[in-house]
CSV table of C-alpha atoms and ligand atoms in Angstrom, one decimal:
chain,number,residue,atom,x,y,z
A,1,MET,CA,63.6,-25.7,-59.7
A,2,LYS,CA,60.3,-27.5,-59.3
A,3,VAL,CA,59.8,-30.0,-56.4
A,4,PHE,CA,57.4,-32.9,-56.7
A,5,LYS,CA,56.4,-35.0,-53.7
A,6,THR,CA,54.3,-37.6,-55.6
A,7,SER,CA,55.1,-39.7,-58.6
A,8,GLN,CA,51.6,-39.0,-60.0
A,9,SER,CA,52.1,-35.2,-60.1
A,10,LEU,CA,55.6,-35.6,-61.5
A,11,ALA,CA,54.5,-38.1,-64.2
A,12,GLU,CA,51.7,-35.7,-65.2
A,13,TYR,CA,54.2,-32.8,-65.5
A,14,LEU,CA,56.7,-35.0,-67.4
A,15,SER,CA,54.1,-35.8,-70.0
A,16,ASN,CA,54.4,-32.2,-71.3
A,17,GLU,CA,58.1,-31.8,-70.5
A,18,THR,CA,60.7,-31.4,-73.3
A,19,ARG,CA,62.7,-34.5,-74.0
A,20,PRO,CA,65.3,-35.9,-73.8
A,21,LEU,CA,65.0,-36.3,-70.1
A,22,GLY,CA,68.0,-37.2,-67.9
A,23,MET,CA,67.5,-38.6,-64.5
A,24,VAL,CA,70.0,-38.6,-61.5
A,25,PRO,CA,68.8,-40.8,-58.6
A,26,THR,CA,70.4,-39.9,-55.3
A,27,MET,CA,69.9,-40.3,-51.6
A,28,GLY,CA,70.7,-36.6,-50.9
A,29,ALA,CA,73.4,-35.0,-48.8
A,30,LEU,CA,74.7,-33.8,-52.1
A,31,HIS,CA,78.4,-33.4,-52.8
A,32,LEU,CA,80.6,-32.7,-55.9
A,33,GLY,CA,80.3,-36.4,-56.9
A,34,HIS,CA,76.5,-36.0,-57.3
A,35,LEU,CA,77.0,-32.6,-58.9
A,36,SER,CA,79.2,-34.1,-61.6
A,37,LEU,CA,76.3,-36.4,-62.6
A,38,ILE,CA,73.9,-33.5,-62.6
A,39,GLU,CA,76.2,-31.3,-64.7
A,40,ARG,CA,76.6,-34.2,-67.2
A,41,ALA,CA,72.8,-34.7,-67.3
A,42,LEU,CA,72.3,-31.0,-68.0
A,43,GLN,CA,74.8,-31.0,-70.8
A,44,GLU,CA,73.2,-34.0,-72.6
A,45,ASN,CA,69.5,-33.5,-72.0
A,46,GLN,CA,66.7,-30.9,-72.4
A,47,SER,CA,65.2,-31.7,-69.0
A,48,VAL,CA,66.8,-33.0,-65.9
A,49,LEU,CA,65.2,-34.9,-63.0
A,50,ILE,CA,66.9,-35.5,-59.7
A,51,SER,CA,65.4,-37.8,-57.1
A,52,ILE,CA,66.3,-37.5,-53.5
A,53,PHE,CA,65.1,-40.6,-51.6
A,54,VAL,CA,66.8,-42.5,-48.8
A,55,ASN,CA,65.6,-45.9,-49.9
A,56,PRO,CA,64.9,-47.9,-46.7
A,57,THR,CA,64.9,-51.4,-48.5
A,58,GLN,CA,68.6,-51.1,-49.5
A,59,PHE,CA,69.8,-50.7,-45.9
A,60,ASN,CA,70.6,-54.0,-44.3
A,61,ASP,CA,71.7,-52.2,-41.1
A,62,LYS,CA,69.0,-50.2,-39.3
A,63,ASN,CA,71.5,-47.9,-37.6
A,64,ASP,CA,73.1,-47.1,-41.0
A,65,LEU,CA,69.6,-46.0,-42.2
A,66,ILE,CA,68.9,-44.0,-39.0
A,67,ASN,CA,72.3,-42.2,-39.1
A,68,TYR,CA,72.3,-41.6,-42.9
A,69,PRO,CA,73.1,-37.9,-43.4
A,70,ASN,CA,70.2,-35.7,-44.3
A,71,SER,CA,70.6,-32.1,-45.5
A,72,ILE,CA,67.6,-31.6,-47.7
A,73,ASP,CA,67.4,-27.8,-47.3
A,74,GLU,CA,71.0,-27.4,-48.4
A,75,ASP,CA,70.5,-29.9,-51.2
A,76,LEU,CA,67.6,-27.9,-52.6
A,77,LEU,CA,69.7,-24.6,-52.3
A,78,GLN,CA,72.5,-26.3,-54.2
A,79,ILE,CA,70.3,-27.6,-56.9
A,80,GLU,CA,68.6,-24.2,-57.4
A,81,LYS,CA,72.0,-22.6,-57.8
A,82,ILE,CA,73.0,-25.0,-60.6
A,83,SER,CA,69.9,-24.5,-62.7
A,84,GLU,CA,66.4,-23.2,-62.3
A,85,LYS,CA,65.0,-25.7,-64.8
A,86,ILE,CA,65.9,-28.8,-62.7
A,87,LEU,CA,63.0,-31.0,-61.5
A,88,VAL,CA,63.3,-32.7,-58.1
A,89,TYR,CA,61.4,-35.7,-57.0
A,90,LEU,CA,61.3,-35.8,-53.2
A,91,PRO,CA,59.0,-38.6,-52.2
A,92,LYS,CA,58.2,-40.3,-48.9
A,93,ALA,CA,58.4,-44.1,-48.7
A,94,ASP,CA,54.7,-44.6,-49.3
A,95,ASP,CA,54.7,-42.8,-52.6
A,96,VAL,CA,57.4,-45.2,-53.8
A,97,TYR,CA,56.2,-48.4,-52.1
A,98,GLY,CA,52.5,-48.0,-51.1
A,99,ASN,CA,51.7,-49.6,-47.8
A,100,ILE,CA,54.3,-52.4,-47.9
A,101,VAL,CA,57.8,-51.2,-47.9
A,102,GLU,CA,59.7,-54.2,-49.1
A,103,ALA,CA,62.1,-55.1,-51.9
A,104,LYS,CA,61.1,-57.2,-54.9
A,105,SER,CA,63.2,-60.1,-56.0
A,106,PHE,CA,65.0,-59.6,-59.3
A,107,ASP,CA,67.3,-62.0,-61.1
A,108,LEU,CA,70.6,-60.1,-60.9
A,109,ALA,CA,72.5,-62.7,-62.8
A,110,GLY,CA,74.8,-63.4,-59.9
A,111,LEU,CA,76.2,-59.8,-59.9
A,112,ASP,CA,74.9,-59.5,-56.3
A,113,GLN,CA,76.7,-62.5,-55.0
A,114,MET,CA,80.0,-60.9,-54.2
A,115,MET,CA,81.5,-57.8,-52.5
A,116,GLU,CA,78.7,-55.4,-51.4
A,117,GLY,CA,76.1,-58.0,-52.2
A,118,GLU,CA,77.8,-60.6,-50.0
A,119,LYS,CA,78.5,-58.2,-47.2
A,120,ARG,CA,75.2,-56.4,-47.3
A,121,SER,CA,72.5,-59.0,-47.6
A,122,GLY,CA,69.5,-57.8,-49.7
A,123,HIS,CA,71.1,-54.4,-50.5
A,124,PHE,CA,71.0,-54.8,-54.2
A,125,GLN,CA,67.5,-56.1,-54.3
A,126,GLY,CA,66.5,-52.9,-52.6
A,127,VAL,CA,68.5,-50.8,-55.0
A,128,ALA,CA,67.1,-52.7,-58.0
A,129,THR,CA,63.5,-52.3,-56.7
A,130,VAL,CA,63.7,-48.5,-56.4
A,131,VAL,CA,65.7,-47.9,-59.5
A,132,ALA,CA,63.5,-50.1,-61.7
A,133,HIS,CA,60.4,-48.3,-60.3
A,134,PHE,CA,61.8,-44.9,-61.1
A,135,LEU,CA,62.9,-45.9,-64.6
A,136,LYS,CA,59.5,-47.5,-65.3
A,137,THR,CA,57.5,-44.6,-63.9
A,138,PHE,CA,59.4,-41.7,-65.4
A,139,SER,CA,61.0,-43.3,-68.5
A,140,PRO,CA,64.0,-41.1,-68.6
A,141,ASP,CA,66.0,-41.2,-71.8
A,142,ARG,CA,69.2,-41.4,-69.9
A,143,ALA,CA,70.0,-42.1,-66.2
A,144,TYR,CA,73.3,-41.3,-64.6
A,145,PHE,CA,75.1,-43.3,-62.0
A,146,GLY,CA,78.6,-43.0,-60.5
A,147,GLU,CA,81.4,-45.6,-60.9
A,148,LYS,CA,82.0,-44.9,-57.2
A,149,ASP,CA,79.3,-47.6,-56.8
A,150,PHE,CA,80.6,-49.8,-59.6
A,151,GLN,CA,78.8,-53.0,-58.6
A,152,GLN,CA,75.5,-51.0,-58.4
A,153,LEU,CA,76.1,-49.5,-61.8
A,154,LEU,CA,76.6,-52.9,-63.4
A,155,ILE,CA,73.5,-54.3,-61.6
A,156,ILE,CA,71.3,-51.4,-62.7
A,157,ASP,CA,72.6,-51.8,-66.3
A,158,HIS,CA,71.6,-55.4,-66.0
A,159,ILE,CA,68.1,-54.9,-64.8
A,160,ASN,CA,67.5,-52.1,-67.3
A,161,ARG,CA,68.4,-54.5,-70.1
A,162,SER,CA,66.6,-57.5,-68.7
A,163,LEU,CA,63.4,-55.5,-68.1
A,164,LYS,CA,63.8,-54.0,-71.6
A,165,LEU,CA,63.4,-50.5,-70.4
A,166,LYS,CA,64.2,-47.7,-72.8
A,167,THR,CA,66.6,-45.7,-70.7
A,168,LYS,CA,70.3,-45.5,-71.5
A,169,ILE,CA,72.4,-46.1,-68.3
A,170,ILE,CA,75.4,-43.8,-68.2
A,171,GLY,CA,78.3,-44.4,-65.8
A,172,CYS,CA,80.3,-41.4,-64.6
A,173,PRO,CA,83.9,-41.3,-63.2
A,174,VAL,CA,84.6,-41.2,-59.4
A,175,VAL,CA,85.0,-37.7,-58.1
A,176,ARG,CA,87.7,-37.5,-55.4
A,177,GLU,CA,88.9,-35.1,-52.7
A,178,LYS,CA,92.4,-33.6,-53.0
A,179,ASP,CA,93.9,-36.5,-51.0
A,180,GLY,CA,92.2,-39.1,-53.2
A,181,LEU,CA,89.3,-40.0,-50.9
A,182,ALA,CA,86.2,-40.7,-53.1
A,183,MET,CA,83.5,-38.3,-52.3
A,184,SER,CA,80.6,-39.8,-50.4
A,185,SER,CA,77.7,-38.6,-48.2
A,186,ARG,CA,79.1,-40.9,-45.5
A,187,ASN,CA,82.3,-38.9,-45.3
A,188,SER,CA,80.5,-36.3,-43.3
A,189,LEU,CA,80.0,-38.8,-40.5
A,190,LEU,CA,83.8,-39.2,-40.0
A,191,THR,CA,85.6,-37.6,-37.1
A,192,ALA,CA,88.6,-35.3,-38.1
A,193,ASP,CA,91.0,-38.1,-37.3
A,194,GLN,CA,89.0,-40.7,-39.2
A,195,ARG,CA,88.8,-38.3,-42.2
A,196,LYS,CA,92.6,-38.2,-42.3
A,197,GLN,CA,92.9,-41.9,-42.2
A,198,ALA,CA,90.2,-42.4,-44.9
A,199,SER,CA,92.5,-41.4,-47.7
A,200,LYS,CA,94.3,-44.8,-47.1
A,201,LEU,CA,91.5,-46.5,-49.0
A,202,PHE,CA,92.7,-44.8,-52.2
A,203,GLU,CA,96.3,-45.3,-51.2
A,204,GLY,CA,95.7,-49.0,-50.9
A,205,LEU,CA,94.2,-49.0,-54.4
A,206,GLN,CA,97.1,-47.1,-55.8
A,207,ILE,CA,99.6,-49.5,-54.3
A,208,ALA,CA,97.8,-52.2,-56.1
A,209,LYS,CA,97.8,-50.3,-59.4
A,210,SER,CA,101.4,-49.5,-59.3
A,211,ASN,CA,102.4,-53.1,-58.8
A,212,ALA,CA,99.6,-54.8,-60.7
A,213,LYS,CA,101.6,-55.8,-63.8
A,214,LYS,CA,104.7,-56.7,-61.9
A,215,VAL,CA,103.6,-59.4,-59.5
A,216,PRO,CA,100.8,-62.1,-59.3
A,217,TYR,CA,97.5,-60.9,-57.9
A,218,ARG,CA,98.1,-63.2,-54.9
A,219,SER,CA,101.1,-61.0,-53.9
A,220,LEU,CA,99.2,-57.8,-54.4
A,221,LYS,CA,96.6,-59.0,-51.9
A,222,ILE,CA,99.4,-59.7,-49.4
A,223,MET,CA,100.8,-56.2,-50.0
A,224,VAL,CA,97.5,-54.4,-49.6
A,225,ASN,CA,96.6,-56.5,-46.5
A,226,ALA,CA,100.0,-55.6,-45.0
A,227,PHE,CA,99.4,-51.9,-45.7
A,228,PHE,CA,96.2,-52.0,-43.8
A,229,GLU,CA,97.7,-54.0,-40.9
A,230,LYS,CA,100.2,-51.1,-40.5
A,231,HIS,CA,97.4,-48.6,-40.3
A,232,ASN,CA,95.3,-49.9,-37.5
A,233,LYS,CA,92.7,-47.1,-37.3
A,234,ILE,CA,91.3,-48.4,-40.5
A,235,THR,CA,90.0,-52.0,-40.8
A,236,LEU,CA,90.0,-53.6,-44.2
A,237,ASP,CA,86.7,-55.4,-45.0
A,238,TYR,CA,87.8,-56.7,-48.4
A,239,PHE,CA,90.2,-56.0,-51.3
A,240,ILE,CA,89.3,-57.8,-54.5
A,241,ILE,CA,90.4,-57.4,-58.1
A,242,ALA,CA,87.6,-58.6,-60.4
A,243,ASP,CA,86.7,-58.7,-64.1
A,244,PRO,CA,84.9,-55.4,-64.7
A,245,ASN,CA,82.0,-57.1,-66.6
A,246,THR,CA,81.3,-60.2,-64.5
A,247,LEU,CA,82.7,-59.0,-61.2
A,248,LYS,CA,84.3,-62.5,-60.9
A,249,GLU,CA,87.6,-62.4,-59.0
A,250,ILE,CA,90.6,-62.7,-61.4
A,251,ASP,CA,93.3,-65.5,-61.4
A,252,LEU,CA,95.4,-65.3,-58.2
A,253,GLU,CA,98.5,-66.6,-60.0
A,254,GLN,CA,98.7,-64.0,-62.8
A,255,PRO,CA,99.7,-60.4,-62.8
A,256,VAL,CA,96.8,-58.1,-63.4
A,257,HIS,CA,96.5,-56.9,-67.0
A,258,GLN,CA,92.8,-56.1,-67.0
A,259,GLY,CA,90.7,-55.8,-63.9
A,260,ARG,CA,89.2,-53.4,-61.4
A,261,ALA,CA,90.2,-53.3,-57.8
A,262,PHE,CA,87.4,-53.0,-55.2
A,263,ILE,CA,87.9,-52.1,-51.6
A,264,ALA,CA,85.7,-51.7,-48.5
A,265,ALA,CA,87.0,-50.6,-45.1
A,266,TYR,CA,85.7,-49.5,-41.7
A,267,LEU,CA,86.7,-46.3,-39.8
A,268,GLY,CA,85.0,-46.9,-36.5
A,269,LYS,CA,81.5,-47.8,-37.5
A,270,ILE,CA,81.6,-46.0,-40.8
A,271,ARG,CA,82.0,-48.2,-43.8
A,272,LEU,CA,83.5,-46.7,-47.0
A,273,ILE,CA,84.0,-48.2,-50.4
A,274,ASP,CA,86.0,-47.3,-53.4
A,275,ASN,CA,87.4,-48.9,-56.6
A,276,LEU,CA,90.0,-48.2,-59.3
A,277,ASP,CA,90.7,-49.5,-62.8
A,278,MET,CA,94.0,-51.4,-62.8
A,279,SER,CA,94.8,-51.3,-66.5
B,1,AMP,P1,74.0,-41.8,-53.4
B,1,AMP,O1,73.3,-40.6,-53.0
B,1,AMP,O2,75.2,-42.2,-52.5
B,1,AMP,O3,73.1,-43.0,-53.6
B,1,AMP,O4,74.6,-41.6,-54.8
B,1,AMP,C1,73.9,-41.2,-55.9
B,1,AMP,C2,74.7,-41.3,-57.2
B,1,AMP,O5,75.8,-40.6,-57.1
B,1,AMP,C3,75.1,-42.8,-57.4
B,1,AMP,O6,75.0,-43.1,-58.8
B,1,AMP,C4,76.5,-42.8,-56.9
B,1,AMP,O7,77.3,-43.8,-57.5
B,1,AMP,C5,77.0,-41.4,-57.4
B,1,AMP,N1,78.1,-40.9,-56.6
B,1,AMP,C6,78.3,-40.9,-55.3
B,1,AMP,N2,79.5,-40.5,-55.0
B,1,AMP,C7,80.2,-40.3,-56.1
B,1,AMP,C8,81.5,-39.8,-56.5
B,1,AMP,N3,82.4,-39.5,-55.5
B,1,AMP,N4,81.8,-39.7,-57.8
B,1,AMP,C9,80.9,-40.0,-58.7
B,1,AMP,N5,79.6,-40.4,-58.5
B,1,AMP,C10,79.3,-40.5,-57.2
């Protein structure tokens, strides 16, 4: 494993590194979801670059940023165990942004107007800023992102195409705990009781999936809302079924034949998201 703290030293090193290069951008506190992306990148590329950077401009809530889990020493140990040849980019904010830490303004084709974009103002401009910067600076041949953050994956694919970058964006399936909870760095912030309740997000998605073709979407919404009203330790933020390409909400009056269900919910102050293909 080689750790680089500056983009300049990394870019210099990469100019002699064997291609193809696969990149896995992360915010650290690595879990099996991240590791699935890293394993895939190792299978498909000669060289693999992991970035670990808690990007301040994508946090609309200061407390969320302050409390975001950090386990850099463990992360590096985990990476070293997977493969010695992995490159790690571990920058401070000034290496990414210079003196002014702020998001740029990208045309995200409306993909940031709903769900996470609507609830977390400016979040996707922050994500787009840092990911576009990484893709431009390191020109990976492939970059790997999880379907866990499906809206983010679509937005990154959009900016990659609109900026005509050379990277292929690869979406990877959601990795789950045994009880269905999607793995997330934020899960470590849950109390034992909240952790038990957290599997209800996936249960809600499954209720939707098992009824999707039987009843209109409007009735599914009522079912899922009723499910979360019964479990009052978890507060539903939204449940939406949308077209997986445009993220536009589907017709309320029709059963769901194609669509992806998206859910966000609070356990105390911790906000979790998940999604599931309904077809
Ligand atoms: P993060 O560190 O949360 O920014 O995540 C880094 C990358 O890992 C993103 O592309 C996420 O979508 C992906 N990821 C996070 N959790 C999972 C999961 N449970 N399964 C698959 N990919 C994931």
